N, CA, C and O of each residue as an XYZ file, in Angstrom:
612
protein
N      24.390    -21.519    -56.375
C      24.747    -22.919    -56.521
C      23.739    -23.640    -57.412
O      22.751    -23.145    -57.956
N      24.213    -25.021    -57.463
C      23.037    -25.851    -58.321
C      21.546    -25.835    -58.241
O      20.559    -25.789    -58.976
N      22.017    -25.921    -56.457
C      19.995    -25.715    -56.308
C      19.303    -24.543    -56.867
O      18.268    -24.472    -57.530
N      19.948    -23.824    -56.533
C      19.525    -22.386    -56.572
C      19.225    -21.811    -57.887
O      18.749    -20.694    -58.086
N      19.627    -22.893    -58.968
C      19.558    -22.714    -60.284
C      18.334    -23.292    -60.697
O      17.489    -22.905    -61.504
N      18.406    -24.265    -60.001
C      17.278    -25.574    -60.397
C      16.068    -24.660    -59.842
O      15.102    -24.559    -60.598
N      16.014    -23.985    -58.607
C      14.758    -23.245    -58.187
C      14.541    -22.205    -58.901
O      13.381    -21.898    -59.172
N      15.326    -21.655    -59.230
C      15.100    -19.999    -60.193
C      14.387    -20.735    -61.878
O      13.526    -20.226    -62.596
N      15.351    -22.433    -62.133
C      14.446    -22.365    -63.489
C      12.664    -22.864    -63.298
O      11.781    -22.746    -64.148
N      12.546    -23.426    -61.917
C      11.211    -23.918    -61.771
C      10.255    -22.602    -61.523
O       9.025    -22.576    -61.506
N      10.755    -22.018    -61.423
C      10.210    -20.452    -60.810
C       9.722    -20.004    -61.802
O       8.553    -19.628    -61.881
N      10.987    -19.966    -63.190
C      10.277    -19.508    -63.855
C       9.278    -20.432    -64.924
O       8.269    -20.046    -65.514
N       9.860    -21.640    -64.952
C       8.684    -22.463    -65.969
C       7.067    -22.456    -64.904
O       5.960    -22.674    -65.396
N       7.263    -22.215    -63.703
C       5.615    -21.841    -62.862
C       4.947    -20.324    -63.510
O       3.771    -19.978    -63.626
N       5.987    -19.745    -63.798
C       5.266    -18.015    -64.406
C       5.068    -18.402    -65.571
O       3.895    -18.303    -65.931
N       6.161    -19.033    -66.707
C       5.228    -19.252    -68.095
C       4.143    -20.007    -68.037
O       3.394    -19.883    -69.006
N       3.755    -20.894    -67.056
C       2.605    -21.653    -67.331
C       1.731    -20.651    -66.867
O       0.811    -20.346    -67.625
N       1.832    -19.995    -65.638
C       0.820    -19.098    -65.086
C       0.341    -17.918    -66.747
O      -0.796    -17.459    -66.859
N       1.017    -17.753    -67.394
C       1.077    -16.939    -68.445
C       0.371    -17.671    -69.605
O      -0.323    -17.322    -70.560
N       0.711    -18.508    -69.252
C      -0.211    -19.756    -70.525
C      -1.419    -19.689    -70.296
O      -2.145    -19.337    -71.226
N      -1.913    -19.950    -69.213
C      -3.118    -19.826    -68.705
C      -4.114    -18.986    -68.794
O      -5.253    -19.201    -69.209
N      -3.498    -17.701    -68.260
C      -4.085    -16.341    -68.789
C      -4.318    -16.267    -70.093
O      -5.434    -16.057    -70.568
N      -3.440    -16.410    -70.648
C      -3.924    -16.427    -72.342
C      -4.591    -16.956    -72.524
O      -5.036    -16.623    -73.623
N      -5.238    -17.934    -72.038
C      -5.689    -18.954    -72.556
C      -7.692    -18.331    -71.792
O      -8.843    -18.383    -72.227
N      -7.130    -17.912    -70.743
C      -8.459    -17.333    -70.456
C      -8.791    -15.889    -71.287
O      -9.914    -15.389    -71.231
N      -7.868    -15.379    -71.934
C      -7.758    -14.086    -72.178
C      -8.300    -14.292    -73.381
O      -9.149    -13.446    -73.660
N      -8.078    -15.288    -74.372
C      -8.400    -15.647    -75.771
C      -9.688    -16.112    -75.553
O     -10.632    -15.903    -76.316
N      -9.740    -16.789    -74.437
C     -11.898    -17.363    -74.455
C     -12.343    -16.197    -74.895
O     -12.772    -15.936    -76.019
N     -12.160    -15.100    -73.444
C     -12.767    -14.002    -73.291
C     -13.095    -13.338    -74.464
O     -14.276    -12.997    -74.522
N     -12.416    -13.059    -75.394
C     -12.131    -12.083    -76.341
C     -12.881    -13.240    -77.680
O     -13.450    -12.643    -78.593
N     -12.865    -14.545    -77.745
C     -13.220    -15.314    -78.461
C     -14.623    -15.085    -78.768
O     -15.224    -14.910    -79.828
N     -15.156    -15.157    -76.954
C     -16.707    -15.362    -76.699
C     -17.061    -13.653    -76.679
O     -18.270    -13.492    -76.513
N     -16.411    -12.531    -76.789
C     -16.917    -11.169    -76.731
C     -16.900    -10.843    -78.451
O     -17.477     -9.832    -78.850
N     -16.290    -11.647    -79.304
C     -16.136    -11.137    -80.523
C     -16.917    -12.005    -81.064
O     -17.473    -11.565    -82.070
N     -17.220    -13.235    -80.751
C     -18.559    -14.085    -80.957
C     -20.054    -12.928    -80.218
O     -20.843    -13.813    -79.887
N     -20.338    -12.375    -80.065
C     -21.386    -12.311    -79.572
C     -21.934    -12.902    -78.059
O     -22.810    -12.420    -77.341
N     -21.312    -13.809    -77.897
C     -21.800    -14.587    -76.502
C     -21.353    -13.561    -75.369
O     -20.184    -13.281    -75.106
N     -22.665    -12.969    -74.647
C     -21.774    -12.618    -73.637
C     -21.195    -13.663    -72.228
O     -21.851    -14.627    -71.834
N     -20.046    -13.293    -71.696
C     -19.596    -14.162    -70.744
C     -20.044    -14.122    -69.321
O     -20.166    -12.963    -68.924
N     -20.328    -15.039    -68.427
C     -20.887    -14.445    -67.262
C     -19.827    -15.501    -66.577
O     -19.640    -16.672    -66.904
N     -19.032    -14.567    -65.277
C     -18.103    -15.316    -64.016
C     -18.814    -16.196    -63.619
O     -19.833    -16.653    -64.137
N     -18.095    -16.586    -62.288
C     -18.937    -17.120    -61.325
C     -19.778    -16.891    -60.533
O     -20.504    -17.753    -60.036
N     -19.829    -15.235    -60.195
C     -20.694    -14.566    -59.930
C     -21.621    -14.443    -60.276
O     -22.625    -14.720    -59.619
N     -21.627    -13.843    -61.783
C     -23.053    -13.416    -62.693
C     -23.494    -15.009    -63.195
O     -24.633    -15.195    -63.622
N     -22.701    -15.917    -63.127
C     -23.844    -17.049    -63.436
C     -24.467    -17.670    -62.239
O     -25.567    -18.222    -62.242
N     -23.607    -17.526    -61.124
C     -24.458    -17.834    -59.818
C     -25.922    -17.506    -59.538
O     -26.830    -18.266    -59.203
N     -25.934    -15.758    -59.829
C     -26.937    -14.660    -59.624
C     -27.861    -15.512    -60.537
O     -29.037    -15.611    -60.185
N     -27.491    -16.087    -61.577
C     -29.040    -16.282    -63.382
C     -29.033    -17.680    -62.605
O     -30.002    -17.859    -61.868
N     -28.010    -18.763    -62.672
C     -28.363    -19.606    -61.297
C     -29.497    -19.931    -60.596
O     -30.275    -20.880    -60.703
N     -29.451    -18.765    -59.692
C     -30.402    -18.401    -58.867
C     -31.732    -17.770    -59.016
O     -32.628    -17.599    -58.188
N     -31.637    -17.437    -60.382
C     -32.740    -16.539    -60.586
C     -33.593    -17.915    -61.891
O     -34.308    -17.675    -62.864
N     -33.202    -19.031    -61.446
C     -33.754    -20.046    -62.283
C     -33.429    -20.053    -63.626
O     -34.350    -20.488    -64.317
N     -31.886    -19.536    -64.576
C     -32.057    -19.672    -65.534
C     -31.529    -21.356    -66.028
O     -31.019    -22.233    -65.331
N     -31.826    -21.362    -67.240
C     -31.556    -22.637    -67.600
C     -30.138    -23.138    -67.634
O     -29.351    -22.256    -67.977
N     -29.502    -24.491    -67.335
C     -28.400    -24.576    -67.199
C     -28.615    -25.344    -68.176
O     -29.655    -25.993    -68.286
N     -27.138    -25.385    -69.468
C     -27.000    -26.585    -70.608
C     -25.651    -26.655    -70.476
O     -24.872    -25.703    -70.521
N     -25.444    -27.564    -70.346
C     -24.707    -28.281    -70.227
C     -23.831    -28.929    -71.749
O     -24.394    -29.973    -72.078
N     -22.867    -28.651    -72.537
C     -22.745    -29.414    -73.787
C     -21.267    -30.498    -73.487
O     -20.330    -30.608    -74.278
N     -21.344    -30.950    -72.636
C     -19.810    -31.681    -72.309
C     -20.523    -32.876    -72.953
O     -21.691    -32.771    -73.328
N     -19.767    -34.103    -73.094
C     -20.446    -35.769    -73.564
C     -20.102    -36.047    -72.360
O     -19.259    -35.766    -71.509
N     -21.629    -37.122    -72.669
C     -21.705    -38.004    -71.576
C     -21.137    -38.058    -70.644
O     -21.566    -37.560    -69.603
N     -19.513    -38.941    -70.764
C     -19.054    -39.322    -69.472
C     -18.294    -38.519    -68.686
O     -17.955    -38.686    -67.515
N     -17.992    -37.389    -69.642
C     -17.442    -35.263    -68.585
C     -18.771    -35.622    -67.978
O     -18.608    -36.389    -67.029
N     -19.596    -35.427    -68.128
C     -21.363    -34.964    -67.697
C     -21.478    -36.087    -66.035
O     -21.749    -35.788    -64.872
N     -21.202    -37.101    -66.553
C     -21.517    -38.031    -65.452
C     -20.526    -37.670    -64.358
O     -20.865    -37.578    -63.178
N     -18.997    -37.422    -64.898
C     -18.458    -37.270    -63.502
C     -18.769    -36.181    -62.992
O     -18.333    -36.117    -61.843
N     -19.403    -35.148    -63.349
C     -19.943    -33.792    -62.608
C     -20.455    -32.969    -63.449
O     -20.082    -32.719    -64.596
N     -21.436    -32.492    -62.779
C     -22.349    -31.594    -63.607
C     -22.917    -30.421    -61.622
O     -22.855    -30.555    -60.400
N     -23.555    -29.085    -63.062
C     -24.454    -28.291    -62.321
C     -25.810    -28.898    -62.177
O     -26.587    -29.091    -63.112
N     -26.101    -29.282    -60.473
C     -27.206    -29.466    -60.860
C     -28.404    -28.956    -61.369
O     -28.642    -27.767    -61.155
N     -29.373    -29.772    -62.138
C     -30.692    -28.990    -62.779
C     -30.055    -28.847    -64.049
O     -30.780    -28.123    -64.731
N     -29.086    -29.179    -64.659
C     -28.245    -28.571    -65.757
C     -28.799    -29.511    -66.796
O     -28.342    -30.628    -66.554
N     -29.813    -29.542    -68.152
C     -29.770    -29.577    -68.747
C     -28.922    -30.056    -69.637
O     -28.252    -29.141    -70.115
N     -28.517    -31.661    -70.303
C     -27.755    -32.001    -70.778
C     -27.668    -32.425    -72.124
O     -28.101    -33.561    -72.314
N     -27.066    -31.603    -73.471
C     -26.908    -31.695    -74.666
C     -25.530    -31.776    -75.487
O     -24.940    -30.843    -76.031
N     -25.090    -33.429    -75.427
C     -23.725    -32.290    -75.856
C     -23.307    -31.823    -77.277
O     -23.986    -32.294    -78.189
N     -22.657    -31.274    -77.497
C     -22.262    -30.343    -78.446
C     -22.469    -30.699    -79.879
O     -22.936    -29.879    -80.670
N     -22.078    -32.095    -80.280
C     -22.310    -32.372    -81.652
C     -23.849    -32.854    -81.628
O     -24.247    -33.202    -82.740
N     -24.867    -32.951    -80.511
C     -25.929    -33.280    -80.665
C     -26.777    -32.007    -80.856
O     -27.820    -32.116    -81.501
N     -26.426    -30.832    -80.362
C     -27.156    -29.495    -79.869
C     -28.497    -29.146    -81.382
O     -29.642    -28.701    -81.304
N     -27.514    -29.681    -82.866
C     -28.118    -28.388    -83.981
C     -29.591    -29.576    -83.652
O     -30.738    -29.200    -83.414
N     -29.119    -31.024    -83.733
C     -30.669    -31.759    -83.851
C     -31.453    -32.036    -82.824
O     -32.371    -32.855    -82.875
N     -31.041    -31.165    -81.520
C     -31.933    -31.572    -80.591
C     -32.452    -29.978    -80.025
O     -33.032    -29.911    -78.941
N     -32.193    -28.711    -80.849
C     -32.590    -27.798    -80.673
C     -34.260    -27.506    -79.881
O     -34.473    -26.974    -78.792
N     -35.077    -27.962    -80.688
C     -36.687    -27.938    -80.688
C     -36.884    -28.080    -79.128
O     -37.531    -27.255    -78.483
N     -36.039    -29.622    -78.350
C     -36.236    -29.061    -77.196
C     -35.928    -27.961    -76.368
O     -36.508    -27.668    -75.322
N     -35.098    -27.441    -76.828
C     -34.920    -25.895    -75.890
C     -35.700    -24.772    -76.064
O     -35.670    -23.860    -75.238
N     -36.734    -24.716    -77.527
C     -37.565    -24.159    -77.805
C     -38.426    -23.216    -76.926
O     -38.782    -22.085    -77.257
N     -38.877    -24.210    -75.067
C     -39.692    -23.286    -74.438
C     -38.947    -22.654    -73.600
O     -39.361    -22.343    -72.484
N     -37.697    -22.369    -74.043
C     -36.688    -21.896    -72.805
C     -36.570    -20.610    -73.798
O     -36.925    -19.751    -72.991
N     -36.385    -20.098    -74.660
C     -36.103    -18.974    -75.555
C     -36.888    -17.483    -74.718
O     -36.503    -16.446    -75.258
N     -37.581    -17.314    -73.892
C     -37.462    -16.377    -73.328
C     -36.941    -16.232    -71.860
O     -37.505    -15.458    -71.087
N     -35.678    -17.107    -71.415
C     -35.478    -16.883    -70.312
C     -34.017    -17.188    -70.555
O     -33.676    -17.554    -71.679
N     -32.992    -17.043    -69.431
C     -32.137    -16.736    -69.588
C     -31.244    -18.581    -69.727
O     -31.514    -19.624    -69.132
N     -30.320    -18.313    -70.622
C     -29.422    -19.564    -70.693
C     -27.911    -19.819    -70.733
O     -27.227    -19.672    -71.746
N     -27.424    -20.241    -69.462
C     -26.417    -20.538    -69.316
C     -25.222    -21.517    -69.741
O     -24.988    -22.404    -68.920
N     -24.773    -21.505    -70.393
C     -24.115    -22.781    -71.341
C     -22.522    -23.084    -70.688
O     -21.638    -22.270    -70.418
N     -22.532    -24.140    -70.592
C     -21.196    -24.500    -70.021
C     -20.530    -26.206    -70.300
O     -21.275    -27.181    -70.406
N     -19.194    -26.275    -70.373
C     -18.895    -27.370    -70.860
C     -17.353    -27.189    -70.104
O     -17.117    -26.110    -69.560
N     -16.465    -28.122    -70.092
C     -15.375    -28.199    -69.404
C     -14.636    -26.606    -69.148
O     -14.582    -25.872    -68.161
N     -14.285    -26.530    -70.091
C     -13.466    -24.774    -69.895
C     -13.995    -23.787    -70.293
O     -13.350    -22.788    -69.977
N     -15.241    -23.496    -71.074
C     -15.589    -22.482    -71.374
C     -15.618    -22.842    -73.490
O     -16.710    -22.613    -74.009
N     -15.036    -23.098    -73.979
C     -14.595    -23.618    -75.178
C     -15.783    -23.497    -76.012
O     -16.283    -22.468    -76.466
N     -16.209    -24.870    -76.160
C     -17.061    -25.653    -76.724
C     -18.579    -24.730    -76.102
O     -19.431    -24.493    -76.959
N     -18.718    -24.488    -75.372
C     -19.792    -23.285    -74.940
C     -20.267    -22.162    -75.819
O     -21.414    -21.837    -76.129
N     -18.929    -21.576    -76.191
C     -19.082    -20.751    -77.098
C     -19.492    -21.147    -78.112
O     -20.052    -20.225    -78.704
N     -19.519    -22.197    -78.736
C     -19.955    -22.822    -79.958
C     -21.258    -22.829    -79.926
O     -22.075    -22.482    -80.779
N     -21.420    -23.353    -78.625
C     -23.049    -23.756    -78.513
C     -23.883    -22.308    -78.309
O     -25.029    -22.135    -78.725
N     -23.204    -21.450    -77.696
C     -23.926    -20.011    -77.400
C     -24.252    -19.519    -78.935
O     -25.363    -19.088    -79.244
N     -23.492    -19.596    -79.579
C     -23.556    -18.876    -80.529
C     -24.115    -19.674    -81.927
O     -23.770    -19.284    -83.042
N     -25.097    -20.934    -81.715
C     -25.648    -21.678    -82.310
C     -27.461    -21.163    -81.428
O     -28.445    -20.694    -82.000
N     -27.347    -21.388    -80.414
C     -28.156    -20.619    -79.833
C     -28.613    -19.619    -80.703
O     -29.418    -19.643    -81.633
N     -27.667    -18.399    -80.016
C     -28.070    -17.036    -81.053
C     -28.466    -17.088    -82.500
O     -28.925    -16.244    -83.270
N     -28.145    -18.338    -82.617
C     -28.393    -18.183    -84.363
C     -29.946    -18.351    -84.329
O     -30.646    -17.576    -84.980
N     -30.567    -19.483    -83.483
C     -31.602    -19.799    -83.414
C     -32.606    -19.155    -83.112
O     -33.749    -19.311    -83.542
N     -32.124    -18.205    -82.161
C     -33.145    -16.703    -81.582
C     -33.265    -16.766    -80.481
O     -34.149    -16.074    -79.976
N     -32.423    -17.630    -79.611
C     -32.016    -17.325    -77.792
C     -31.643    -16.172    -77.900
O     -30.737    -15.900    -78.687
N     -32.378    -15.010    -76.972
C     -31.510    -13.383    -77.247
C     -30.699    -13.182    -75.732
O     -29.939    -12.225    -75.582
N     -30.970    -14.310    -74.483
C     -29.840    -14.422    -73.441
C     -29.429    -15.492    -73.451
O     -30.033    -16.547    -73.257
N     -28.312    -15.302    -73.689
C     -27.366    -16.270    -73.437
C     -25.991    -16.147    -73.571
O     -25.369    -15.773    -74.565
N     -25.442    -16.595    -72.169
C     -24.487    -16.909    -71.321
C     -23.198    -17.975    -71.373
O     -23.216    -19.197    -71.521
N     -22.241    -17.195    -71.223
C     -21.167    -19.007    -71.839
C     -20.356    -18.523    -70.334
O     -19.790    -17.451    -70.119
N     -20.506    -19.608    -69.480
C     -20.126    -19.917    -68.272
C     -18.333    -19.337    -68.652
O     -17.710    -19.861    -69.575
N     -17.974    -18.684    -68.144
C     -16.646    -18.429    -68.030
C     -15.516    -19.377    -67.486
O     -15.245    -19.375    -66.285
N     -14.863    -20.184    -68.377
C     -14.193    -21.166    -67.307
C     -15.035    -22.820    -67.329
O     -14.538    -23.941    -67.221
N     -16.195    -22.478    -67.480
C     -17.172    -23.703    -67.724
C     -16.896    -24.474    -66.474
O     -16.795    -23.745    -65.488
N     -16.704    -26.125    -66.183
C     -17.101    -26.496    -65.157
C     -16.202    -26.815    -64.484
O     -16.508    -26.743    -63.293
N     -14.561    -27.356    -64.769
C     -13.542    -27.391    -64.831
C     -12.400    -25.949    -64.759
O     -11.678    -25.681    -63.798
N     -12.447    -25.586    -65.363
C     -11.547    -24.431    -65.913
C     -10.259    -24.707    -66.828
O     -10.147    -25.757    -67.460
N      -9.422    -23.821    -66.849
C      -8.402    -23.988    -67.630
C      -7.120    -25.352    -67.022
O      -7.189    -25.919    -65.931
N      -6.346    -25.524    -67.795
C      -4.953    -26.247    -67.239
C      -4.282    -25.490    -66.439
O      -4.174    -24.302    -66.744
N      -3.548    -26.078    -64.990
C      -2.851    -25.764    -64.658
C      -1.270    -25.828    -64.903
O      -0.998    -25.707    -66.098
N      -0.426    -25.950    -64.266
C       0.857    -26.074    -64.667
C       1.222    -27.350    -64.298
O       2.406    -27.688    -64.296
N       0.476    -27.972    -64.037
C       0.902    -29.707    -64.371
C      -0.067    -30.474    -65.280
O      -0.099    -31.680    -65.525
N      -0.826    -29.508    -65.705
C      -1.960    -30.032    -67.464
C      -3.253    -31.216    -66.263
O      -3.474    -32.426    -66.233
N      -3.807    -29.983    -65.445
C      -4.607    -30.825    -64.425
C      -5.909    -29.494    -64.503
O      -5.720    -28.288    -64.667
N      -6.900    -30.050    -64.364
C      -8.438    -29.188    -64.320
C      -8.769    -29.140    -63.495
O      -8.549    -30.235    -62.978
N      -9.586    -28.102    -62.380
C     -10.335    -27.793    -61.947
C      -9.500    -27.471    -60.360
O      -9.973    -27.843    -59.286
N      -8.038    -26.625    -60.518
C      -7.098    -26.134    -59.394
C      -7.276    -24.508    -59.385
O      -7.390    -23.857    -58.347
N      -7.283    -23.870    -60.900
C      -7.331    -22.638    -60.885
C      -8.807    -21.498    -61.171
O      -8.944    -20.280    -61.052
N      -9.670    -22.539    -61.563
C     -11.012    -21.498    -61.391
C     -11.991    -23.174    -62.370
O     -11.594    -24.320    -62.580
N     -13.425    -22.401    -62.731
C     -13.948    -23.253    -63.204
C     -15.116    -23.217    -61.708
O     -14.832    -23.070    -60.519
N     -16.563    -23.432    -62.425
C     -17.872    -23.764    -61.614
C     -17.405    -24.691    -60.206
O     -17.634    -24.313    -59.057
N     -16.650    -26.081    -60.593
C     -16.263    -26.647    -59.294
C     -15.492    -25.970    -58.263
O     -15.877    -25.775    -57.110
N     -14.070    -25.534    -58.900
C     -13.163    -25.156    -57.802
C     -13.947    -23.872    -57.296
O     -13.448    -23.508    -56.231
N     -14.749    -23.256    -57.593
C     -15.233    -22.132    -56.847
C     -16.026    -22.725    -55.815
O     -16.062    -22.222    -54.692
N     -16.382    -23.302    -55.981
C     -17.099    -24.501    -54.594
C     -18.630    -24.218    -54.637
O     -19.447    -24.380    -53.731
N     -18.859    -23.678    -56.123
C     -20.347    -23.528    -56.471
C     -21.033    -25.621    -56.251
O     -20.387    -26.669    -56.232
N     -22.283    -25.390    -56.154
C     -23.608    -27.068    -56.051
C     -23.198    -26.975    -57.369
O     -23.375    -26.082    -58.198
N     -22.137    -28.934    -57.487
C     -22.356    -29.676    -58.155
C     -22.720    -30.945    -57.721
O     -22.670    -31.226    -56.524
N     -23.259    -32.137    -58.981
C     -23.716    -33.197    -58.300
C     -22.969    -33.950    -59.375
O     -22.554    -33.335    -60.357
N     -22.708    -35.707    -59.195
C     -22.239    -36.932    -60.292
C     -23.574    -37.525    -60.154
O     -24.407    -37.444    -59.251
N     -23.565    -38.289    -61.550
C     -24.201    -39.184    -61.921
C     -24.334    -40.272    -60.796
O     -24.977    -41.301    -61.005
């Protein structure tokens, strides 16, 4: 019947988005592995996390204010090439880079590397994560929804 139509097409516009998504994590992945950056989950950035590495943060400002990692280090992205010098005494320890989805991270990781950071990390998913299937952040993965310590401004 009608309904039954109407549910089979929502069914399936929920799998193409679920499919959107993946790609969309699938293309970081492969973005940030063919960049050089390696990627660390939520896991392996928990572990550097924990093991005191540096958190940077490249979202602007007001992403930053509504939530951040705390201790996270805040540069954002079009500021990073001229405010390099400060990250200077961090170059032998490990650095974690993260910004809404993972994206813009990679940019910054791999501006990093240019500079002579030889660890560094592009948060997988970043702090948010990808879109869901109603074009909403932080439902399907991302630093928050994992229920990793964040703090607001």
């Amino acid at each position: 019947d009608e309904r039954d139509l109407r549910d089979h097409a929502r069914g399936e516009y929920i799998a193409q988005e679920h499919l959107a998504i993946a790609a969309e994590r699938r293309h970081a992945f492969l973005e940030a592995r063919a960049s050089g950056v390696e990627q660390a989950d939520t896991l392996k950035a928990t572990r550097l996390y924990n093991d005191d590495a540096l958190v940077l943060d490249v979202r602007e400002d007001k992403e930053y204010a509504g939530g951040h990692i705390p201790k996270a280090r805040h540069i954002p992205l079009g500021q990073l090439a001229g405010r390099m010098q400060e990250l200077e005494k961090f170059k032998g320890k490990p650095i974690l880079v993260t910004c809404r989805s993972g994206h813009r991270s990679i940019d910054a990781g791999l501006a990093l590397e240019e500079a002579g950071f030889k660890e560094v990390y592009n948060v997988l998913d970043g702090f948010e994560g990808p879109l869901d299937d109603r074009h909403h952040r932080g439902s399907l993965s991302g630093w928050r929804m994992e229920g990793l310590p964040w703090e607001q401004l």
